[in-house]
Coordinates of N, CA and C in Angstrom, one line a residue:
M16 N -6.5 15.6 25.7 CA -5.9 14.7 24.8 C -5.7 15.4 23.4
N17 N -6.8 16.0 22.9 CA -6.8 16.7 21.6 C -5.7 17.8 21.6
D18 N -5.4 18.4 22.7 CA -4.5 19.4 22.7 C -3.0 18.9 22.2
A19 N -2.8 17.7 22.5 CA -1.5 17.1 22.2 C -1.4 16.6 20.7
I20 N -2.5 16.6 20.0 CA -2.5 16.2 18.6 C -2.3 17.3 17.7
P21 N -1.2 17.3 16.9 CA -0.9 18.5 16.0 C -2.0 18.6 14.9
T22 N -2.3 19.8 14.6 CA -3.3 20.1 13.5 C -2.8 21.0 12.5
P23 N -1.8 20.6 11.7 CA -1.2 21.5 10.7 C -2.2 21.8 9.6
D24 N -1.9 23.0 9.0 CA -2.7 23.3 7.8 C -2.1 22.6 6.6
R25 N -2.9 22.5 5.6 CA -2.5 21.7 4.4 C -1.3 22.4 3.7
N26 N -1.1 23.7 3.8 CA 0.0 24.3 3.1 C 1.3 24.3 4.0
D27 N 1.2 23.7 5.1 CA 2.4 23.5 6.0 C 3.4 22.6 5.3
E28 N 4.7 22.9 5.2 CA 5.6 22.1 4.6 C 5.8 20.7 5.2
N29 N 5.5 20.6 6.4 CA 5.6 19.3 7.2 C 4.3 18.7 7.3
F30 N 3.3 19.0 6.5 CA 1.9 18.5 6.7 C 1.9 17.0 6.6
W31 N 2.4 16.4 5.6 CA 2.2 14.9 5.4 C 3.1 14.2 6.5
T32 N 4.3 14.7 6.8 CA 5.1 14.0 7.8 C 4.4 14.1 9.2
T33 N 3.7 15.2 9.4 CA 3.0 15.3 10.7 C 1.8 14.4 10.8
V34 N 0.9 14.5 9.8 CA -0.4 13.8 9.8 C -0.3 12.3 9.6
M35 N 0.8 11.8 9.0 CA 1.0 10.4 8.8 C 1.6 9.7 10.0
T36 N 1.8 10.5 11.1 CA 2.2 9.9 12.4 C 1.0 9.4 13.1
L37 N 0.9 8.1 13.4 CA -0.3 7.5 13.9 C -0.6 8.0 15.3
V38 N -1.9 8.4 15.5 CA -2.4 9.0 16.7 C -3.0 7.8 17.5
E39 N -2.7 7.7 18.8 CA -3.3 6.7 19.7 C -3.9 7.4 20.8
P40 N -5.2 7.1 21.2 CA -6.0 6.2 20.5 C -6.5 6.8 19.2
A41 N -6.8 6.0 18.2 CA -7.1 6.5 16.9 C -8.6 6.9 16.8
W42 N -9.5 6.5 17.7 CA -10.9 6.8 17.7 C -11.4 6.8 19.2
C43 N -12.6 7.4 19.3 CA -13.4 7.3 20.5 C -14.5 6.4 20.2
E44 N -14.9 5.6 21.3 CA -16.0 4.6 21.0 C -17.3 5.3 20.7
P45 N -18.0 4.8 19.7 CA -19.3 5.3 19.3 C -20.2 5.2 20.5
T46 N -21.1 6.2 20.6 CA -22.2 6.1 21.6 C -23.4 5.3 21.0
K47 N -24.4 5.0 21.8 CA -25.6 4.4 21.4 C -26.3 5.3 20.3
D48 N -26.3 6.6 20.6 CA -26.9 7.5 19.6 C -26.1 7.5 18.3
D49 N -24.9 7.4 18.4 CA -24.1 7.3 17.1 C -24.5 6.0 16.3
S50 N -24.6 4.9 17.1 CA -25.0 3.7 16.5 C -26.4 3.7 15.8
F51 N -27.3 4.3 16.5 CA -28.7 4.4 16.0 C -28.7 5.3 14.8
A52 N -27.9 6.4 14.8 CA -27.9 7.3 13.7 C -27.3 6.6 12.5
M53 N -26.3 5.7 12.7 CA -25.7 4.9 11.6 C -26.8 4.0 11.1
D54 N -27.6 3.3 11.9 CA -28.7 2.5 11.4 C -29.6 3.2 10.5
D55 N -29.9 4.4 10.9 CA -30.9 5.3 10.1 C -30.2 5.5 8.7
R56 N -28.9 5.8 8.7 CA -28.3 6.1 7.3 C -28.2 4.9 6.5
V57 N -27.8 3.8 7.1 CA -27.8 2.5 6.4 C -29.2 2.2 5.8
L58 N -30.2 2.3 6.7 CA -31.6 2.0 6.3 C -32.0 2.8 5.1
E59 N -31.6 4.1 5.1 CA -32.0 5.0 4.0 C -31.4 4.5 2.7
A60 N -30.1 4.2 2.7 CA -29.3 3.7 1.5 C -29.9 2.4 1.1
V61 N -30.1 1.5 2.0 CA -30.7 0.1 1.6 C -32.1 0.2 1.0
R62 N -32.9 1.0 1.6 CA -34.3 1.2 1.1 C -34.3 1.7 -0.4
V63 N -33.3 2.7 -0.7 CA -33.3 3.1 -2.1 C -33.0 2.0 -3.0
L64 N -32.0 1.1 -2.6 CA -31.7 0.0 -3.5 C -32.9 -1.0 -3.6
A65 N -33.5 -1.2 -2.4 CA -34.6 -2.2 -2.4 C -35.8 -1.8 -3.3
E66 N -36.1 -0.5 -3.3 CA -37.1 0.0 -4.1 C -36.7 0.0 -5.6
G67 N -35.4 0.0 -5.8 CA -34.9 -0.1 -7.2 C -35.0 -1.5 -7.8
I68 N -34.8 -2.5 -6.9 CA -34.8 -3.9 -7.4 C -36.1 -4.7 -7.1
S69 N -36.9 -4.1 -6.3 CA -38.2 -4.8 -6.0 C -39.1 -5.0 -7.2
T70 N -39.5 -6.2 -7.5 CA -40.4 -6.4 -8.6 C -41.8 -5.7 -8.4
R71 N -42.2 -5.6 -7.1 CA -43.4 -5.0 -6.9 C -43.3 -3.5 -7.2
A72 N -42.2 -2.9 -6.7 CA -41.9 -1.4 -6.9 C -41.8 -1.2 -8.4
L73 N -41.1 -2.1 -9.2 CA -41.0 -1.9 -10.6 C -42.4 -2.0 -11.3
A74 N -43.3 -2.8 -10.8 CA -44.6 -2.9 -11.4 C -45.4 -1.6 -11.1
Y75 N -45.2 -1.0 -9.9 CA -45.9 0.3 -9.7 C -45.3 1.3 -10.6
R76 N -44.0 1.4 -10.8 CA -43.4 2.3 -11.7 C -43.9 2.2 -13.1
A77 N -44.0 0.9 -13.6 CA -44.5 0.6 -15.0 C -45.9 1.0 -15.1
A78 N -46.7 1.0 -14.0 CA -48.1 1.5 -14.1 C -48.2 3.0 -13.8
D79 N -47.1 3.6 -13.7 CA -47.0 5.1 -13.4 C -47.9 5.4 -12.2
K80 N -47.7 4.6 -11.1 CA -48.4 4.8 -9.8 C -47.3 5.0 -8.8
P81 N -47.6 5.9 -7.8 CA -46.7 6.1 -6.7 C -46.5 4.8 -5.9
F82 N -45.3 4.6 -5.3 CA -45.0 3.5 -4.5 C -45.3 3.9 -3.0
D83 N -46.4 3.5 -2.5 CA -46.8 3.9 -1.2 C -45.9 3.3 -0.1
T84 N -45.6 4.1 0.9 CA -44.6 3.6 1.9 C -45.2 2.3 2.6
A85 N -46.5 2.2 2.6 CA -47.2 1.1 3.3 C -46.7 -0.2 2.6
L86 N -46.4 -0.2 1.4 CA -46.0 -1.4 0.6 C -44.6 -1.9 1.0
M87 N -43.9 -1.1 1.8 CA -42.6 -1.6 2.3 C -42.8 -2.8 3.3
A88 N -44.1 -2.9 3.9 CA -44.3 -4.0 4.8 C -44.7 -5.4 4.1
T89 N -44.8 -5.3 2.8 CA -45.1 -6.6 2.1 C -43.9 -7.6 2.2
P90 N -44.2 -8.9 2.2 CA -43.1 -9.8 2.4 C -42.0 -9.8 1.2
D91 N -42.5 -9.6 0.0 CA -41.6 -9.5 -1.1 C -40.7 -8.3 -1.1
V92 N -41.3 -7.2 -0.7 CA -40.4 -6.0 -0.6 C -39.4 -6.2 0.5
Q93 N -39.8 -6.8 1.6 CA -38.9 -7.1 2.7 C -37.8 -8.1 2.2
L94 N -38.2 -9.0 1.4 CA -37.1 -9.9 0.7 C -36.1 -9.0 -0.1
A95 N -36.7 -8.1 -0.8 CA -35.8 -7.1 -1.6 C -34.9 -6.3 -0.6
M96 N -35.5 -6.0 0.6 CA -34.7 -5.3 1.5 C -33.5 -6.1 2.0
L97 N -33.9 -7.4 2.3 CA -32.9 -8.4 2.8 C -31.8 -8.5 1.7
R98 N -32.2 -8.6 0.5 CA -31.1 -8.7 -0.6 C -30.3 -7.5 -0.6
S99 N -30.9 -6.3 -0.4 CA -30.2 -5.0 -0.4 C -29.2 -4.9 0.8
L100 N -29.7 -5.5 2.0 CA -28.8 -5.5 3.1 C -27.6 -6.4 2.8
Y101 N -27.7 -7.5 2.1 CA -26.6 -8.3 1.8 C -25.6 -7.5 0.9
E102 N -26.1 -6.7 -0.1 CA -25.3 -5.8 -0.9 C -24.5 -4.8 0.0
A103 N -25.3 -4.3 1.0 CA -24.7 -3.4 2.0 C -23.5 -4.0 2.7
K104 N -23.7 -5.3 3.1 CA -22.7 -6.1 3.7 C -21.4 -6.1 2.8
L105 N -21.6 -6.5 1.6 CA -20.5 -6.6 0.6 C -19.8 -5.3 0.4
S106 N -20.6 -4.2 0.5 CA -20.0 -2.9 0.4 C -19.1 -2.6 1.6
V107 N -19.6 -2.9 2.8 CA -18.8 -2.8 4.0 C -17.5 -3.5 4.0
D108 N -17.6 -4.7 3.5 CA -16.4 -5.6 3.4 C -15.4 -5.0 2.5
R109 N -15.8 -4.4 1.3 CA -14.9 -3.8 0.3 C -14.3 -2.6 1.0
L110 N -15.1 -1.7 1.6 CA -14.6 -0.5 2.2 C -13.7 -0.8 3.4
A111 N -14.0 -1.9 4.1 CA -13.1 -2.2 5.3 C -11.7 -2.7 4.7
E112 N -11.7 -3.4 3.7 CA -10.5 -3.9 3.1 C -9.7 -2.7 2.6
S113 N -10.3 -1.7 2.0 CA -9.6 -0.5 1.6 C -9.0 0.2 2.8
A114 N -9.9 0.5 3.8 CA -9.4 1.2 5.0 C -8.2 0.5 5.7
A115 N -8.4 -0.9 5.8 CA -7.3 -1.6 6.4 C -6.0 -1.6 5.6
T116 N -6.1 -1.6 4.3 CA -4.9 -1.6 3.5 C -4.2 -0.3 3.6
V117 N -5.0 0.8 3.6 CA -4.4 2.1 3.7 C -3.8 2.4 5.0
A118 N -4.5 1.9 6.1 CA -3.9 2.0 7.4 C -2.7 1.2 7.6
G119 N -2.8 -0.1 7.2 CA -1.6 -1.0 7.3 C -0.4 -0.6 6.6
R120 N -0.6 -0.1 5.4 CA 0.6 0.3 4.6 C 1.1 1.6 4.9
S121 N 0.3 2.3 5.8 CA 0.8 3.6 6.3 C 1.4 3.6 7.7
G122 N 1.5 2.4 8.3 CA 2.1 2.2 9.6 C 1.4 1.5 10.6
A123 N 0.1 1.3 10.5 CA -0.7 0.5 11.5 C -0.3 -1.0 11.4
N124 N -0.4 -1.7 12.5 CA -0.1 -3.1 12.6 C -1.3 -3.9 12.7
Y125 N -1.2 -5.2 12.7 CA -2.4 -6.1 12.7 C -3.2 -6.0 14.0
A126 N -2.5 -5.7 15.1 CA -3.1 -5.6 16.4 C -4.0 -4.4 16.4
Q127 N -3.5 -3.3 15.8 CA -4.4 -2.1 15.7 C -5.5 -2.3 14.7
L128 N -5.3 -3.0 13.6 CA -6.5 -3.3 12.7 C -7.5 -4.1 13.4
G129 N -7.1 -5.1 14.1 CA -8.1 -6.0 14.8 C -8.8 -5.2 15.9
A130 N -8.1 -4.3 16.6 CA -8.8 -3.5 17.6 C -9.9 -2.6 17.0
A131 N -9.6 -2.0 15.8 CA -10.6 -1.2 15.1 C -11.7 -2.0 14.6
W132 N -11.5 -3.3 14.2 CA -12.6 -4.1 13.7 C -13.3 -4.9 14.9
G133 N -13.7 -4.2 15.8 CA -14.5 -4.8 16.9 C -13.8 -5.6 17.9
G134 N -12.4 -5.4 17.9 CA -11.6 -6.1 18.9 C -11.2 -7.5 18.5
I135 N -11.1 -7.9 17.3 CA -10.7 -9.2 16.9 C -9.2 -9.3 17.1
K136 N -8.7 -10.5 17.3 CA -7.3 -10.7 17.6 C -6.4 -10.4 16.4
R137 N -5.2 -10.2 16.7 CA -4.2 -9.9 15.7 C -4.1 -10.9 14.6
Q138 N -4.2 -12.2 15.0 CA -4.1 -13.3 14.0 C -5.4 -13.3 13.1
S139 N -6.5 -13.0 13.7 CA -7.7 -12.9 12.9 C -7.7 -11.8 11.9
A140 N -7.2 -10.6 12.3 CA -7.0 -9.5 11.4 C -6.1 -9.8 10.2
R141 N -5.0 -10.6 10.6 CA -4.1 -11.0 9.4 C -4.8 -11.9 8.5
L142 N -5.6 -12.8 9.0 CA -6.3 -13.7 8.1 C -7.3 -13.0 7.3
K143 N -8.0 -11.9 7.8 CA -9.0 -11.2 7.2 C -8.5 -10.3 6.1
W144 N -7.3 -9.6 6.4 CA -6.7 -8.7 5.4 C -5.3 -9.1 5.3
P145 N -5.0 -10.3 4.6 CA -3.6 -10.8 4.6 C -2.6 -9.9 3.9
H146 N -3.0 -8.9 3.1 CA -2.1 -8.1 2.3 C -2.1 -6.7 2.9
A147 N -2.7 -6.4 4.0 CA -2.9 -5.0 4.5 C -1.5 -4.5 5.0
V148 N -0.9 -5.3 5.8 CA 0.4 -4.9 6.3 C 1.6 -5.7 5.6
V149 N 2.4 -5.0 5.0 CA 3.4 -5.6 4.2 C 4.8 -5.2 4.7
K150 N 5.7 -6.2 5.0 CA 7.0 -5.9 5.3 C 7.8 -5.7 4.0
K151 N 8.1 -4.5 3.8 CA 8.8 -4.2 2.5 C 10.2 -3.8 2.7
A152 N 11.0 -4.2 1.8 CA 12.5 -3.7 1.7 C 12.5 -2.4 1.2
A153 N 13.6 -1.6 1.5 CA 13.8 -0.3 1.0 C 13.8 -0.4 -0.5
G154 N 13.0 0.5 -1.1 CA 13.0 0.6 -2.6 C 12.0 -0.4 -3.3
E155 N 11.3 -1.2 -2.4 CA 10.3 -2.1 -3.0 C 8.9 -1.3 -3.2
S156 N 8.3 -1.6 -4.4 CA 7.1 -0.9 -4.8 C 6.0 -1.5 -3.9
V157 N 5.0 -0.7 -3.7 CA 3.9 -1.0 -2.9 C 2.6 -0.8 -3.6
P158 N 1.8 -1.8 -3.9 CA 0.5 -1.7 -4.7 C -0.6 -1.3 -3.6
L159 N -1.5 -0.6 -4.1 CA -2.6 0.0 -3.3 C -3.9 0.1 -4.1
Q160 N -5.0 -0.4 -3.6 CA -6.4 -0.2 -4.2 C -7.3 0.6 -3.2
Y161 N -7.9 1.6 -3.8 CA -8.7 2.4 -2.8 C -9.8 3.2 -3.7
A162 N -11.0 3.3 -3.2 CA -12.1 4.1 -3.8 C -12.3 3.7 -5.2
G163 N -12.2 2.4 -5.6 CA -12.4 1.9 -7.0 C -11.2 2.1 -7.9
G164 N -10.1 2.7 -7.4 CA -8.9 2.9 -8.3 C -7.8 2.2 -7.7
A165 N -6.6 2.3 -8.4 CA -5.4 1.6 -8.0 C -4.2 2.5 -8.1
A166 N -3.2 2.2 -7.3 CA -2.0 3.0 -7.3 C -0.8 2.1 -7.0
V167 N 0.4 2.5 -7.4 CA 1.6 1.9 -7.0 C 2.6 2.9 -6.4
I168 N 3.1 2.6 -5.3 CA 4.0 3.5 -4.6 C 5.4 3.0 -4.9
H169 N 6.3 4.0 -5.4 CA 7.7 3.6 -5.8 C 8.6 4.4 -5.0
H170 N 9.9 3.8 -4.9 CA 11.0 4.6 -4.3 C 12.1 4.9 -5.3
D171 N 12.5 6.2 -5.3 CA 13.5 6.6 -6.2 C 14.8 6.7 -5.4
P172 N 15.7 5.7 -5.6 CA 17.0 5.6 -4.7 C 17.9 6.8 -5.0
D173 N 17.9 7.4 -6.2 CA 18.8 8.5 -6.5 C 18.3 9.8 -5.6
A174 N 17.0 10.0 -5.5 CA 16.5 11.1 -4.8 C 16.2 10.7 -3.3
D175 N 16.3 9.5 -3.0 CA 15.9 8.9 -1.7 C 14.5 9.5 -1.3
A176 N 13.6 9.3 -2.2 CA 12.2 9.8 -2.0 C 11.2 8.9 -2.6
W177 N 10.0 9.1 -2.3 CA 8.9 8.2 -2.7 C 8.0 8.9 -3.7
W178 N 7.4 8.2 -4.6 CA 6.4 8.8 -5.5 C 5.4 7.8 -5.9
F179 N 4.3 8.2 -6.6 CA 3.3 7.2 -6.9 C 2.7 7.4 -8.3
T180 N 2.2 6.3 -8.9 CA 1.4 6.4 -10.1 C 0.1 5.9 -9.7
A181 N -1.0 6.5 -10.2 CA -2.4 6.1 -9.9 C -3.3 6.2 -11.0
T182 N -4.3 5.3 -11.1 CA -5.5 5.4 -12.0 C -6.7 5.3 -11.1
A183 N -7.5 6.4 -11.1 CA -8.7 6.5 -10.3 C -9.9 5.7 -10.9
A184 N -10.9 5.7 -10.2 CA -12.2 5.0 -10.7 C -12.6 5.6 -11.9
D185 N -12.5 7.0 -12.1 CA -13.0 7.7 -13.2 C -12.0 7.7 -14.4
Q186 N -11.0 6.9 -14.3 CA -9.9 6.7 -15.3 C -9.0 7.8 -15.4
Q187 N -9.1 8.8 -14.5 CA -8.0 9.8 -14.4 C -6.8 9.2 -13.9
E188 N -5.6 9.7 -14.4 CA -4.3 9.1 -14.1 C -3.4 10.3 -13.5
K189 N -2.5 9.9 -12.6 CA -1.6 10.8 -12.1 C -0.3 10.2 -11.7
E190 N 0.8 10.8 -12.0 CA 2.1 10.4 -11.6 C 2.8 11.5 -10.9
S191 N 3.1 11.3 -9.6 CA 3.5 12.4 -8.8 C 5.1 12.6 -8.9
E192 N 5.6 13.7 -8.4 CA 7.0 13.8 -8.4 C 7.6 13.1 -7.2
A193 N 8.9 12.7 -7.3 CA 9.5 12.0 -6.3 C 9.9 13.0 -5.1
V194 N 8.9 13.4 -4.4 CA 9.1 14.4 -3.3 C 8.7 13.9 -1.9
H195 N 8.1 12.8 -1.8 CA 7.6 12.3 -0.6 C 8.8 11.7 0.3
A196 N 8.8 12.0 1.5 CA 9.9 11.6 2.3 C 9.8 10.1 2.8
S197 N 8.6 9.6 2.7 CA 8.4 8.2 3.2 C 7.3 7.6 2.4
S198 N 7.2 6.3 2.4 CA 6.2 5.5 1.7 C 4.9 5.9 2.2
A199 N 4.8 6.2 3.5 CA 3.4 6.6 4.1 C 2.9 7.9 3.5
E200 N 3.8 8.8 3.3 CA 3.5 10.1 2.7 C 2.9 9.9 1.3
A201 N 3.6 9.1 0.5 CA 3.2 8.8 -0.9 C 1.9 8.1 -0.8
I202 N 1.7 7.1 0.0 CA 0.4 6.4 0.2 C -0.7 7.4 0.4
A203 N -0.5 8.4 1.3 CA -1.5 9.4 1.7 C -1.8 10.3 0.4
G204 N -0.8 10.6 -0.3 CA -1.0 11.4 -1.5 C -1.8 10.6 -2.6
A205 N -1.5 9.4 -2.7 CA -2.2 8.5 -3.7 C -3.7 8.3 -3.2
T206 N -3.8 8.1 -2.0 CA -5.2 7.9 -1.4 C -6.0 9.2 -1.6
E207 N -5.5 10.3 -1.4 CA -6.2 11.6 -1.6 C -6.6 11.7 -3.1
F208 N -5.7 11.4 -4.0 CA -6.0 11.5 -5.4 C -7.2 10.5 -5.8
L209 N -7.0 9.3 -5.3 CA -8.0 8.3 -5.7 C -9.4 8.6 -5.1
L210 N -9.4 9.2 -3.9 CA -10.7 9.5 -3.2 C -11.3 10.7 -4.0
S211 N -10.5 11.7 -4.4 CA -11.1 12.8 -5.1 C -11.6 12.5 -6.4
H212 N -11.3 11.3 -7.0 CA -11.7 10.9 -8.3 C -12.6 9.6 -8.3
A213 N -13.2 9.4 -7.1 CA -14.0 8.2 -7.0 C -15.4 8.5 -7.7
L214 N -15.9 7.5 -8.2 CA -17.2 7.7 -8.9 C -18.3 8.0 -8.0
P215 N -19.2 8.9 -8.3 CA -20.3 9.3 -7.4 C -21.2 8.1 -7.1
A216 N -21.8 8.1 -5.9 CA -22.7 7.1 -5.6 C -24.0 7.1 -6.5
R217 N -24.4 5.9 -6.9 CA -25.5 5.9 -7.9 C -26.8 5.7 -7.0
H218 N -27.8 6.5 -7.4 CA -29.1 6.5 -6.6 C -30.2 6.0 -7.6
T219 N -31.0 5.1 -7.1 CA -32.1 4.6 -7.9 C -33.4 5.4 -7.6
Q220 N -34.0 6.0 -8.6 CA -35.2 6.8 -8.4 C -36.4 5.9 -8.2
A221 N -37.2 6.1 -7.2 CA -38.3 5.2 -7.0 C -39.5 5.7 -7.9

């Protein structure tokens, strides 16, 4: 299957046209090992936040004492873990909305979005991300939010090409030339810019 998927280099003049063509299937099902590895990564991130917001951990830091790993078993620290897991859920929801929006406005439909989100029905995907797939008329601007920034995709009727304006999370701005052959190409360019200027993850020191 992979032999049939084109793999152009970034300097290929047809790079965006090629890579913005949706590949089916878009993913392989994760294995149990993949899922367990994900659990480990999520646990690591959540534990950092839990140690940052735990009042017990704060007390140990104020006393200039190390926070022994055994203290993770205390009920109040586990409550801090639970609060941190809730924050992780909110992060997942935000990131899922971004991914669904980029995929939907680049050509994916609600059936495909629902399949990616654990196999929910097309109608449920539409309710979950009502603005992800937009039926747009030629020349209509397309708003996009990704990686903490925002962009607007425009059509230049004189050049019959697409371009974008974007403000990233770090407040860097970019206005592209009207050189994109489709809105999907312009969305890809805007997404790349927003991702390259996303704010770094903040880590709390224990």
